[in-house]
mmCIF file of C-alpha atoms and ligand atoms in Angstrom:
data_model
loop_
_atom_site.group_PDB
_atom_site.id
_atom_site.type_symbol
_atom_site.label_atom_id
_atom_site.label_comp_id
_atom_site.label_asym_id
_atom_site.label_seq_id
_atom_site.Cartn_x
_atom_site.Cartn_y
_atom_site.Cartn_z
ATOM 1 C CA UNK A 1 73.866 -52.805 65.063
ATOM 2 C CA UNK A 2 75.998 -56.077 65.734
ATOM 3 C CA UNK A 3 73.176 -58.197 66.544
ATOM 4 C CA UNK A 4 70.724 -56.586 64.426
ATOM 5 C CA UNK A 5 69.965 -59.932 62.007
ATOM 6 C CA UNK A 6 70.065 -62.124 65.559
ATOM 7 C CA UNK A 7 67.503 -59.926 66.896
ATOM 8 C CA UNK A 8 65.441 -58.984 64.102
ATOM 9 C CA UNK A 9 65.314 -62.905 62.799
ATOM 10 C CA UNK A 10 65.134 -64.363 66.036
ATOM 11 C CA UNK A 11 62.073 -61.607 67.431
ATOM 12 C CA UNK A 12 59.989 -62.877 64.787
ATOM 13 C CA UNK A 13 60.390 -59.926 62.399
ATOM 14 C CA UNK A 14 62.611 -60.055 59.943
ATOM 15 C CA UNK A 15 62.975 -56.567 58.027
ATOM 16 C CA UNK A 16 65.097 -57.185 55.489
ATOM 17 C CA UNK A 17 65.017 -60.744 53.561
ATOM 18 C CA UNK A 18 68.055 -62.949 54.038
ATOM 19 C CA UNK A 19 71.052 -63.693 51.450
ATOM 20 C CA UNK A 20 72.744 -66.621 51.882
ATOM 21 C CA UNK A 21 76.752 -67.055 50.169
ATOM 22 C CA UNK A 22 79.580 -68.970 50.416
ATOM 23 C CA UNK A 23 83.243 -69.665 49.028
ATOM 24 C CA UNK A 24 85.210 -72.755 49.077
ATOM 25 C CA UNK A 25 88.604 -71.804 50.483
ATOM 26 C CA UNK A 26 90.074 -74.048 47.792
ATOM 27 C CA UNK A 27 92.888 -71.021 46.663
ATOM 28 C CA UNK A 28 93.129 -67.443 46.202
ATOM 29 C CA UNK A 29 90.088 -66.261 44.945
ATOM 30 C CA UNK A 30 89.931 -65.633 41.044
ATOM 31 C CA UNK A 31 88.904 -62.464 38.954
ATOM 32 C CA UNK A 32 86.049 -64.881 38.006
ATOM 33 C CA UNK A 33 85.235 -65.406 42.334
ATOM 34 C CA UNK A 34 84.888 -61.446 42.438
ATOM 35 C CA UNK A 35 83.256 -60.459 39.772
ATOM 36 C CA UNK A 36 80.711 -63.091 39.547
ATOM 37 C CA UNK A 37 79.986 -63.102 43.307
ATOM 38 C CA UNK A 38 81.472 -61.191 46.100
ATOM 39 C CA UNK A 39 81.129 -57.794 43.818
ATOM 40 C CA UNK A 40 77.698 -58.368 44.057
ATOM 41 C CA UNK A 41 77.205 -59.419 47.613
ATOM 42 C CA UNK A 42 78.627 -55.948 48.420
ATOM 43 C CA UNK A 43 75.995 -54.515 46.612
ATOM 44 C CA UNK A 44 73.323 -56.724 47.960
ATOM 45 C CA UNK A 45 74.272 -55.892 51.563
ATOM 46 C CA UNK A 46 72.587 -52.609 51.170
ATOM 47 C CA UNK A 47 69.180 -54.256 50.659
ATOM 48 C CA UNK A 48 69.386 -57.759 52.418
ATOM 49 C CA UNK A 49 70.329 -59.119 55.559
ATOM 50 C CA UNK A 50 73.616 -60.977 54.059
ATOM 51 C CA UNK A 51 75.472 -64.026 55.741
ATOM 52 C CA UNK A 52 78.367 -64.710 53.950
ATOM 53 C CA UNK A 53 80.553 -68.127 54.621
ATOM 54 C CA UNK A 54 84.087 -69.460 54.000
ATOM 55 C CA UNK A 55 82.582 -72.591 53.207
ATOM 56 C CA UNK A 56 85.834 -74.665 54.431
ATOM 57 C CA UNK A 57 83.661 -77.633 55.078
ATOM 58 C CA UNK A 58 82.770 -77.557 51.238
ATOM 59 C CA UNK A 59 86.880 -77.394 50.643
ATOM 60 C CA UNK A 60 87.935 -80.471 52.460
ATOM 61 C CA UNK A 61 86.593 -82.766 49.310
ATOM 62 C CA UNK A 62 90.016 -82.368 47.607
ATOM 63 C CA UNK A 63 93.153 -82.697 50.365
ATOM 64 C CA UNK A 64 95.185 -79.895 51.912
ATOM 65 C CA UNK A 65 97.737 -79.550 53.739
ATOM 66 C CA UNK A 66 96.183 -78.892 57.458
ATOM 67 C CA UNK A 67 98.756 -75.762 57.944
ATOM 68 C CA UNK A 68 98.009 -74.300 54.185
ATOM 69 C CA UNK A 69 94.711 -74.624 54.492
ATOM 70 C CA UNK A 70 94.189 -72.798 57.320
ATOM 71 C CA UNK A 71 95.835 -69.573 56.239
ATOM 72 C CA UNK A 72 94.063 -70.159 52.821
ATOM 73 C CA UNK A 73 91.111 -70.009 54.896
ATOM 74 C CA UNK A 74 91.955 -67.102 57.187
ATOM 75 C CA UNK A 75 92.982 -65.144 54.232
ATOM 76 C CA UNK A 76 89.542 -65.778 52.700
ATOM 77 C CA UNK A 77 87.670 -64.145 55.692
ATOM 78 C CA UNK A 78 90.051 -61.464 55.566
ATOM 79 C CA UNK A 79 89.616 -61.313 51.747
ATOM 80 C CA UNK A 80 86.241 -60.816 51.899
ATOM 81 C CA UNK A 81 86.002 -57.973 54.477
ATOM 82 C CA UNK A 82 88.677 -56.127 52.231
ATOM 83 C CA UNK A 83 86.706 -56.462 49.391
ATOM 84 C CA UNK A 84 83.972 -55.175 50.734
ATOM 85 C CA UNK A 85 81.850 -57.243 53.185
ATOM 86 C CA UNK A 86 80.460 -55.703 56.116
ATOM 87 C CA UNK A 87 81.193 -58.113 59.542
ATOM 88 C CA UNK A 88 79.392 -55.331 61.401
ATOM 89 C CA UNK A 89 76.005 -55.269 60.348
ATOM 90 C CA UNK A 90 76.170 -58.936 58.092
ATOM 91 C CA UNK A 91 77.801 -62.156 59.268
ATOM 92 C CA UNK A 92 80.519 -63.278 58.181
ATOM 93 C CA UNK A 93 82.214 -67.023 59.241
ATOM 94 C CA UNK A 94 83.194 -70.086 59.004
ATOM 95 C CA UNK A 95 81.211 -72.671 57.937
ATOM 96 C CA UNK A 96 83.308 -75.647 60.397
ATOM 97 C CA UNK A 97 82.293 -72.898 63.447
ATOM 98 C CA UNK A 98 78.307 -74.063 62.894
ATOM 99 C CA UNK A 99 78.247 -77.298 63.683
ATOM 100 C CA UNK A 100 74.017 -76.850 62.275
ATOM 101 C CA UNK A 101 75.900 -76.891 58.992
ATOM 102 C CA UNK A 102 76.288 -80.374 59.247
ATOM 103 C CA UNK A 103 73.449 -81.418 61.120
ATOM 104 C CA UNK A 104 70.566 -80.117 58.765
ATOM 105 C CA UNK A 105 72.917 -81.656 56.172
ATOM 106 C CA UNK A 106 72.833 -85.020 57.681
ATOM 107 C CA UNK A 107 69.073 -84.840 57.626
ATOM 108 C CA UNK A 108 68.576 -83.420 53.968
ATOM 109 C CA UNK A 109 70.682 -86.360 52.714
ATOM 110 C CA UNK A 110 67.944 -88.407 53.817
ATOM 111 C CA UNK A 111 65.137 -85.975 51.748
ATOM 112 C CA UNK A 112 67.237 -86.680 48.347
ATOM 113 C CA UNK A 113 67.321 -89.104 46.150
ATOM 114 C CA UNK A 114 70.929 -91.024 44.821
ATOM 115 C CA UNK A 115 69.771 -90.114 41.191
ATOM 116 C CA UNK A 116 69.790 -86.344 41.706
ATOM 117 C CA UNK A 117 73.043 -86.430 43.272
ATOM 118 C CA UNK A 118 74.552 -88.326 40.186
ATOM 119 C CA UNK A 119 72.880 -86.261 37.931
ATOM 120 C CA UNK A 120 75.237 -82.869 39.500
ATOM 121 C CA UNK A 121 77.293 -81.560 36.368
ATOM 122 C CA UNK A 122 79.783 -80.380 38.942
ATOM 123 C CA UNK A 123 80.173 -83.996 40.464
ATOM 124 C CA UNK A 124 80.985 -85.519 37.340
ATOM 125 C CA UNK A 125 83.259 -82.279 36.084
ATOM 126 C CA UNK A 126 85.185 -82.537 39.532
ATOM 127 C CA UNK A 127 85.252 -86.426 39.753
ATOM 128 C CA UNK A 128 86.845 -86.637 35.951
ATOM 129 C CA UNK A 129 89.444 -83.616 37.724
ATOM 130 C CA UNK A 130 89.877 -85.571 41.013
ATOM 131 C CA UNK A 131 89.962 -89.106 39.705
ATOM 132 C CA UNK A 132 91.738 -90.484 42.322
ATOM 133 C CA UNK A 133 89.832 -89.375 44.987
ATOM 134 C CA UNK A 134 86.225 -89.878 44.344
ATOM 135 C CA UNK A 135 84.657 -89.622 47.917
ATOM 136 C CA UNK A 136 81.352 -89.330 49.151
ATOM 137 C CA UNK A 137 81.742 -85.492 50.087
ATOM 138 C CA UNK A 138 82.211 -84.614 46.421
ATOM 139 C CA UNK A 139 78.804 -86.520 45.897
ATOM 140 C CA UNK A 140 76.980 -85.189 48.653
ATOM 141 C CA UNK A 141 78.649 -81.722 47.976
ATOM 142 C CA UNK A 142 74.815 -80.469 47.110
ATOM 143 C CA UNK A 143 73.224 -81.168 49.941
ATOM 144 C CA UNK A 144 75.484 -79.269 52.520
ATOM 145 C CA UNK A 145 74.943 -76.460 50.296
ATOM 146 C CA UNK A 146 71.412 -76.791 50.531
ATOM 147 C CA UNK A 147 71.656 -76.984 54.374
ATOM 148 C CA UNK A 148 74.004 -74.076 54.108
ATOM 149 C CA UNK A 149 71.150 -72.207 52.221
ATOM 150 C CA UNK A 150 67.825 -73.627 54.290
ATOM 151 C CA UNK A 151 69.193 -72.889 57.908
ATOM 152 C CA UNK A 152 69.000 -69.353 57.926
ATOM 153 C CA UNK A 153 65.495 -68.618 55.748
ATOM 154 C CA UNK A 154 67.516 -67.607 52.902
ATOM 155 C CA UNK A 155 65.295 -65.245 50.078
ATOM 156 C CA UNK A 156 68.213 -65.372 47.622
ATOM 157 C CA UNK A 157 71.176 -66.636 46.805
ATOM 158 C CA UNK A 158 73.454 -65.149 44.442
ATOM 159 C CA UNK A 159 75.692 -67.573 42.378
ATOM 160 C CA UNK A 160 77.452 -67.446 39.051
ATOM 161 C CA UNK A 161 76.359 -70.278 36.213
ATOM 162 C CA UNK A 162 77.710 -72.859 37.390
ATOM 163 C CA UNK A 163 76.100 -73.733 40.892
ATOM 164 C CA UNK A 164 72.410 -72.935 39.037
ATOM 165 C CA UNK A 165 71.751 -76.624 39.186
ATOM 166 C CA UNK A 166 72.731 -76.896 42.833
ATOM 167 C CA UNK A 167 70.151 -74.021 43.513
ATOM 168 C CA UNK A 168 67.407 -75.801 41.961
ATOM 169 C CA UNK A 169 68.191 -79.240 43.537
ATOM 170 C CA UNK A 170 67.914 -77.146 47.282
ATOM 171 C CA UNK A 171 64.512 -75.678 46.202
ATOM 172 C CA UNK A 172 63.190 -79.407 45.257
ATOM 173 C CA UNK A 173 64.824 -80.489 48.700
ATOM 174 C CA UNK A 174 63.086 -77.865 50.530
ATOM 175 C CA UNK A 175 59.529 -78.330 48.481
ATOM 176 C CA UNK A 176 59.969 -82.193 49.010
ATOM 177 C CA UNK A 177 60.090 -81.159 53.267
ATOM 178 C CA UNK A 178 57.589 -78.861 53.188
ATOM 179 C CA UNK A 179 55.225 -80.976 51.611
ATOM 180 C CA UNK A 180 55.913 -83.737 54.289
ATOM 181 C CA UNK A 181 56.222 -81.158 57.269
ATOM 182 C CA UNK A 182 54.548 -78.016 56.466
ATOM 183 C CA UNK A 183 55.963 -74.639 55.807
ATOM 184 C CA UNK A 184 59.651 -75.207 57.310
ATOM 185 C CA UNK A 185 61.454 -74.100 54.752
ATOM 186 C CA UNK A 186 61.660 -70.880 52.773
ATOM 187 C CA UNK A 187 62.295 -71.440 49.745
ATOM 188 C CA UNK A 188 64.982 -69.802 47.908
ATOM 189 C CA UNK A 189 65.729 -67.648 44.833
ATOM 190 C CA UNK A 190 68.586 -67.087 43.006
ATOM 191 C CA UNK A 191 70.521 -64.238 41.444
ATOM 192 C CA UNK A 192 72.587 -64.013 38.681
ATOM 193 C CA UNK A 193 74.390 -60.656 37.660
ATOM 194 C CA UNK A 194 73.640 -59.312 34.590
ATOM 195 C CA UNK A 195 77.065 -59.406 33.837
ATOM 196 C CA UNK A 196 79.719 -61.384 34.679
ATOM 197 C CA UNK A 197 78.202 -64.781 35.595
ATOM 198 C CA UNK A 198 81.196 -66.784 34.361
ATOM 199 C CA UNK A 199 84.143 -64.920 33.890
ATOM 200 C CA UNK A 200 86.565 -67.739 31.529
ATOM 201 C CA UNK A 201 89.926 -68.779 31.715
ATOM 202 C CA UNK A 202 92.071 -66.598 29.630
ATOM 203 C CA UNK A 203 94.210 -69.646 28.083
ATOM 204 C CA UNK A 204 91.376 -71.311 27.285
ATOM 205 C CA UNK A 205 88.473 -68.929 27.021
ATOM 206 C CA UNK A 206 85.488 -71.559 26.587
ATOM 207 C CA UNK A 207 86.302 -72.856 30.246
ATOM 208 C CA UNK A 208 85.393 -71.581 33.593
ATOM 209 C CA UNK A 209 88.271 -69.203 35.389
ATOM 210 C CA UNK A 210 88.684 -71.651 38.375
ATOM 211 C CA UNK A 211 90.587 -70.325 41.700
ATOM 212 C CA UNK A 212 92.020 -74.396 42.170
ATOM 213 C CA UNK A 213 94.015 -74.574 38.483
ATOM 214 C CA UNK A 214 97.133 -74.863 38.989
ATOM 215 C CA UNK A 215 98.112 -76.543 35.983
ATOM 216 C CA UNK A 216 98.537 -73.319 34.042
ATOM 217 C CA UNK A 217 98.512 -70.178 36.279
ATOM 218 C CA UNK A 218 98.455 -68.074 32.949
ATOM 219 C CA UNK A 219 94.648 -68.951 33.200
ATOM 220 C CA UNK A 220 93.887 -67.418 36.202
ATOM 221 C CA UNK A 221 93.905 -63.788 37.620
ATOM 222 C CA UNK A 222 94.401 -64.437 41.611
ATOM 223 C CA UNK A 223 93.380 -61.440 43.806
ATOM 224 C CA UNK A 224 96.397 -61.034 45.267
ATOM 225 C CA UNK A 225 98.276 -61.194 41.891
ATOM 226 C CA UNK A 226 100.644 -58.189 42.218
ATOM 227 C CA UNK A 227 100.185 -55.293 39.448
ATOM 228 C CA UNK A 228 102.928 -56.745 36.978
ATOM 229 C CA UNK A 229 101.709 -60.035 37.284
ATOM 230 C CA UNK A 230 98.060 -59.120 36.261
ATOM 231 C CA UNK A 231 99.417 -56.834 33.267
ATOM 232 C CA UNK A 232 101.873 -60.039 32.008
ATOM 233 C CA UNK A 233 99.031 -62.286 32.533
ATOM 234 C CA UNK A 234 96.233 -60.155 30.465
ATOM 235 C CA UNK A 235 98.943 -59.495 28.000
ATOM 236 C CA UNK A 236 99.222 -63.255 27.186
ATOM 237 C CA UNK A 237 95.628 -63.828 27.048
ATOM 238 C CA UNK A 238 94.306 -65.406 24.126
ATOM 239 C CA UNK A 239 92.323 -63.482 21.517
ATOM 240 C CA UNK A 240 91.885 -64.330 17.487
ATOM 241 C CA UNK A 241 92.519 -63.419 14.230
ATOM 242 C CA UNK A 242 89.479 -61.463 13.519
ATOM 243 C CA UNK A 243 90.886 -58.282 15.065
ATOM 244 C CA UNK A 244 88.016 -56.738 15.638
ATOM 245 C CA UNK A 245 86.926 -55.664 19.551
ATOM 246 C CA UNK A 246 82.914 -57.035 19.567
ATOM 247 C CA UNK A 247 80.546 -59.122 21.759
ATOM 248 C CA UNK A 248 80.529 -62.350 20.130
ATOM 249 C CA UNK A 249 81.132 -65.443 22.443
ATOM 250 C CA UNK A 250 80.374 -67.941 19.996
ATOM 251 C CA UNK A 251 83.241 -66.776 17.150
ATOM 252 C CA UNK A 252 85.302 -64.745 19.542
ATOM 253 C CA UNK A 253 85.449 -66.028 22.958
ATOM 254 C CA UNK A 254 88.616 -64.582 24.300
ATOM 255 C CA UNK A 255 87.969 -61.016 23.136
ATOM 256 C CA UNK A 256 84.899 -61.645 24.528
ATOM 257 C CA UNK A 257 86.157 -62.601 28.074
ATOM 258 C CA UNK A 258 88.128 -59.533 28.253
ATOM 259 C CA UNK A 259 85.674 -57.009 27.129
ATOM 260 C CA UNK A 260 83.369 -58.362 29.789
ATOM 261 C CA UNK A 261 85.965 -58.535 32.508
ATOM 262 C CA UNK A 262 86.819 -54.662 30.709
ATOM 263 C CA UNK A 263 83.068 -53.746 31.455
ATOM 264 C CA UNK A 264 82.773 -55.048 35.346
ATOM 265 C CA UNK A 265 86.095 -53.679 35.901
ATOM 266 C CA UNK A 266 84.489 -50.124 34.819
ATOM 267 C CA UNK A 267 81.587 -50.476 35.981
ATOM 268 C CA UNK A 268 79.871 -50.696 32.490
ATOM 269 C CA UNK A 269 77.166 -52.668 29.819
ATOM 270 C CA UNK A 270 79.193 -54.984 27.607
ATOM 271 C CA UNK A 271 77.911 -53.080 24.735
ATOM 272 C CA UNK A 272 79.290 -49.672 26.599
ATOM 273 C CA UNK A 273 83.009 -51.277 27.137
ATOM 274 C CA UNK A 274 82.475 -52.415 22.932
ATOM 275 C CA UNK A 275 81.861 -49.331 22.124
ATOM 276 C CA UNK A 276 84.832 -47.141 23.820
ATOM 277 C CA UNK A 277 87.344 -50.216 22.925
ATOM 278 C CA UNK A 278 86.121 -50.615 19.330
ATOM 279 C CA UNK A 279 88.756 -48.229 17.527
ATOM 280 C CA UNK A 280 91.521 -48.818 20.087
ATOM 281 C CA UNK A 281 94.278 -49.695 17.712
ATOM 282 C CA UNK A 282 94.814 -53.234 17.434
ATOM 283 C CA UNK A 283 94.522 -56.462 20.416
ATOM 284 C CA UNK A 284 97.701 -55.344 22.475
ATOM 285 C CA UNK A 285 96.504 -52.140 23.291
ATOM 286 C CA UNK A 286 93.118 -53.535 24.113
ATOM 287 C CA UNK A 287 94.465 -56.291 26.564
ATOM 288 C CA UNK A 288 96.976 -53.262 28.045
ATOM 289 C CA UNK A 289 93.477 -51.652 28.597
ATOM 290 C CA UNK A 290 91.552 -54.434 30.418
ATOM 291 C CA UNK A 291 95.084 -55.442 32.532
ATOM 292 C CA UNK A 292 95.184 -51.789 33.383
ATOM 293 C CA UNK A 293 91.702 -50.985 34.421
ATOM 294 C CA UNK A 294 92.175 -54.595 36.842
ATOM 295 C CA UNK A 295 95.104 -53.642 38.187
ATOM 296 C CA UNK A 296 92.811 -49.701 39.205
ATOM 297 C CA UNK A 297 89.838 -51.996 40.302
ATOM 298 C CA UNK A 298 92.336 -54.677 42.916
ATOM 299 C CA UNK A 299 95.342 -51.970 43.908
ATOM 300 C CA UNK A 300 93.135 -50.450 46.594
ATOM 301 C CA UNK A 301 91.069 -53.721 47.685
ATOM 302 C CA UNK A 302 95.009 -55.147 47.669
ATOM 303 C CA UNK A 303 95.799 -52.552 49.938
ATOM 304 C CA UNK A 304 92.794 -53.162 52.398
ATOM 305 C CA UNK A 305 93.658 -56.801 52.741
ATOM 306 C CA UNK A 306 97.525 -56.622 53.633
ATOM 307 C CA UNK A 307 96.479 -53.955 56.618
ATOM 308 C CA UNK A 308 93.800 -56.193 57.755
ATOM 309 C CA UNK A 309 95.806 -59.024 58.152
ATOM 310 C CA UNK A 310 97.885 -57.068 60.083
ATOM 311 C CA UNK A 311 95.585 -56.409 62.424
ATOM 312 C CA UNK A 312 95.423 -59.973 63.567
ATOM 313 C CA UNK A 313 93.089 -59.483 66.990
ATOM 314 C CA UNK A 314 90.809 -57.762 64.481
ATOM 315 C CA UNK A 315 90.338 -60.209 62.587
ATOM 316 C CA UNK A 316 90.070 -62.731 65.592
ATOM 317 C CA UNK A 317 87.691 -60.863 67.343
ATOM 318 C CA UNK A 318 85.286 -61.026 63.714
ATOM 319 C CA UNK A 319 85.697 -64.431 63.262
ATOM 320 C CA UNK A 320 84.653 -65.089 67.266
ATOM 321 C CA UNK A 321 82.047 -62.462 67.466
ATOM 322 C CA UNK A 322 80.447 -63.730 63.591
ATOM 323 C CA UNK A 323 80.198 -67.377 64.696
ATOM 324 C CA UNK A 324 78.560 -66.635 67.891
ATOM 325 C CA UNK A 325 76.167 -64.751 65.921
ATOM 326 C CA UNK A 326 76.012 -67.470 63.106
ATOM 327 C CA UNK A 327 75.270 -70.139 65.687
ATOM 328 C CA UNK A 328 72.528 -68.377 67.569
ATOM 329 C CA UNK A 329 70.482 -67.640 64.214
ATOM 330 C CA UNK A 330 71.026 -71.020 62.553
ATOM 331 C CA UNK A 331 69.204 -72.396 65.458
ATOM 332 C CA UNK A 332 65.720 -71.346 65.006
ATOM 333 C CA UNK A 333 65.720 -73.388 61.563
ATOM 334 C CA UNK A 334 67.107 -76.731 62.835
ATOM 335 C CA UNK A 335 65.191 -76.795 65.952
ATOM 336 C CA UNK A 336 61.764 -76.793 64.137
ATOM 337 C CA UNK A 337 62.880 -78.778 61.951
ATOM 338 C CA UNK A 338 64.202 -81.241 64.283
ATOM 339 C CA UNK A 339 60.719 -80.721 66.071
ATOM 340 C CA UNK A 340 58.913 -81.386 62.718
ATOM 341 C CA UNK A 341 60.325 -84.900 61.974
ATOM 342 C CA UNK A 342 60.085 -85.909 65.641
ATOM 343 C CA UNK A 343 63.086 -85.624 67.544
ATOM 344 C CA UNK A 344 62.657 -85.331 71.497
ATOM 345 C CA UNK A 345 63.994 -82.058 72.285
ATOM 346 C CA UNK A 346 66.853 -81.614 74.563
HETATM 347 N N1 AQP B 1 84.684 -67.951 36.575
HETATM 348 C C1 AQP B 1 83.688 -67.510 37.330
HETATM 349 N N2 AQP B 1 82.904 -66.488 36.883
HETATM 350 C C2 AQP B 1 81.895 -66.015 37.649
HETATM 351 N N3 AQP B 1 81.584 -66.502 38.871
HETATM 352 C C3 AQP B 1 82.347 -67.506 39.358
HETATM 353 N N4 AQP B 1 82.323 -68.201 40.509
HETATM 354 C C4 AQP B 1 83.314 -69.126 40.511
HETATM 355 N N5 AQP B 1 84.007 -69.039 39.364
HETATM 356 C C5 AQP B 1 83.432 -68.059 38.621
HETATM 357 C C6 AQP B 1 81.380 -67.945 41.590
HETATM 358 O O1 AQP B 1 82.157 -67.774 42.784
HETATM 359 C C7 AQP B 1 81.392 -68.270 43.890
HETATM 360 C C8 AQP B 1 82.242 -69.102 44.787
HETATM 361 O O2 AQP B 1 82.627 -70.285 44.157
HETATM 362 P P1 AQP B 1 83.236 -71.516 44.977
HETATM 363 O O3 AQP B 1 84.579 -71.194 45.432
HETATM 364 O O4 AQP B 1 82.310 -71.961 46.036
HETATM 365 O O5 AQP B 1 83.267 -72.689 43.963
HETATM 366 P P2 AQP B 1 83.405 -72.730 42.457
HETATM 367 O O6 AQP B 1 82.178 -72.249 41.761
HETATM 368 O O7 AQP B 1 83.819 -74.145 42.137
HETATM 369 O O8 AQP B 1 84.593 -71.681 42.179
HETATM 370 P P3 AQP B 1 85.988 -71.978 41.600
HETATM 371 O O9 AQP B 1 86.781 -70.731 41.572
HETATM 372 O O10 AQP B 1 85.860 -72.705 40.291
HETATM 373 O O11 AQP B 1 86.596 -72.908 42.708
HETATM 374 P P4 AQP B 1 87.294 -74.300 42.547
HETATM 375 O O12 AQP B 1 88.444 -74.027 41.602
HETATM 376 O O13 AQP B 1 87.728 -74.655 43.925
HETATM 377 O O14 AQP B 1 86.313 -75.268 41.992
HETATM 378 C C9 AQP B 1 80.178 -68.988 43.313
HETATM 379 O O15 AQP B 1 79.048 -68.130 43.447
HETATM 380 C C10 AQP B 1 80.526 -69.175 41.871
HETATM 381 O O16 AQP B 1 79.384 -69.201 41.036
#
């Protein structure tokens, strides 16, 4: 089965459309990373033919430490096959190991427009964070994830909220191509979970859980967080006066942030977690609930990652083997497109 996408893809026939995800290896991943998108990659893998990137190329628009970064990065590959990921019969790499990343990148920045770029919510959220270090990456951010998405005939893309606008900016990239070159592109779809989308801080539950704050770590549930930590953190989250345990993000943000994260962690409806929390006796036994039912949904993905990383010549041999793979498929895409606008071929 290890080169069935390669094979499949590159013979012509492709049985199984293509998902296309990535994560910036900017920090441990959050609560908000897994619920809102690995959790459901899992799922997808069953159905789709999945390749999903540690988008470290994405990372380097804010500055690490080289040694830092790559262990944050290594432990995000090994992260994601803990949690779930399949390196067998999906792919699974870095980003930096595709050097296509960069080149269909290079060419889409010439397909889009200055304007669009500015008009990114996330460029001028993490420009007013990053202040002092404005560069073009951060600006340009979009249109490596577009390559990212284009190269390998992506279907769909699952994504939280936030990187909606990103998604639609690749599909006017790739319509804007096509309509010069023909049918290069596919263009892709995206998928939002029902629940779970955007998973908020739990300091400050009208913003975005974020793996990168580190202003507050109170904010943030880390995957690697050990049990007591998650149970102290959801302990101090913050709730209201109402006391009362319903689904009403407008008046009641926090509670509803942690009946949410309650409901993914139990594999429920938000209405379903409402209704089995509603007469639970007051807000500290309902945030000992949600802490406890994260600490039953992480122990044993926990457990997974700290044996994998171990097993370091596991690991290497995924991250070799994936890229090989990676590399081989992303070529079919960037040579006809190279072709298209008139490059002389090798
Ligand atoms: N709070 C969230 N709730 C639900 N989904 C979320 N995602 C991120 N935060 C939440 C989804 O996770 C995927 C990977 O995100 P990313 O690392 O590429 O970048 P991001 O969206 O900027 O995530 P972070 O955690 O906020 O990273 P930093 O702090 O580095 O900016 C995406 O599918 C995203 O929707």
């Amino acid at each position: 089965m290890r080169m069935w996408i390669a094979s499949t893809v590159l013979g012509g026939i492709i049985l199984k459309p293509i998902i296309f995800s990535g994560m910036q290896a900017t920090g441990v991943p959050s609560l908000g990373n897994y619920i809102g998108a690995v959790k459901n990659w899992v799922a997808l893998q069953q159905d789709y033919s999945c390749l999903f990137c540690v988008v470290d190329m994405h990372s380097i628009t804010i500055r690490h430490n080289p040694t830092e970064f790559r262990e944050k990065c290594r432990e995000l590959l090994t992260l994601y096959i803990a949690l779930g990921l399949d390196p067998q019969e999906h792919i699974v790499y870095f980003q930096s190991h595709v050097p296509a990343h960069a080149e269909l990148a290079w060419i889409l920045n010439c397909f889009t427009y200055m304007g669009e770029l500015g008009r990114m919510t996330q460029f001028k959220d993490k420009s007013q964070k990053h202040e002092d270090n404005i560069n073009a990456g951060l600006f340009t951010y979009p249109v490596l994830q577009a390559a990212d998405i284009l190269l390998f005939d992506t279907k769909l893309v699952p994504i939280g909220h936030d990187q909606k606008q990103h998604l639609e900016l690749c599909r006017d990239i790739a319509t804007r191509f096509n309509k010069i070159y023909g049918d290069i592109f596919t263009i892709p779809q995206d998928y939002i979970p029902p629940v779970g989308a955007k998973i908020m801080s739990l300091q400050e539950p009208t913003k975005k859980m974020s793996k990168s704050e580190t202003a507050n770590p109170n904010n943030v549930i880390y995957l690697l967080d050990p049990p007591n930590v998650i149970s102290k953190k959801f302990k101090r989250a913050v709730t209201d006066s109402f006391n009362r345990i319903e689904n009403n993000p407008e008046e009641q943000p926090g509670v509803t942030n942690l009946l949410t994260i309650y409901a993914c962690a139990t594999n429920q409806t938000v209405e379903q977690a409402a209704t089995e929390l509603a007469n639970i006796g007051g807000y500290g036994n309902f945030k000992t609930k949600v802490g406890d039912a994260v600490v039953a949904m992480l122990e044993p993905l926990q457990k997974r990652y700290y044996e994998l990383k171990a097993d370091t010549a596991y690991i290497d041999e995924i991250i070799s083997n994936n890229a090989n793979r990676a590399n081989q498929l992303a070529q079919t895409t960037l040579t006809k497109v190279k072709n298209a606008i008139g490059f002389i071929p090798k």
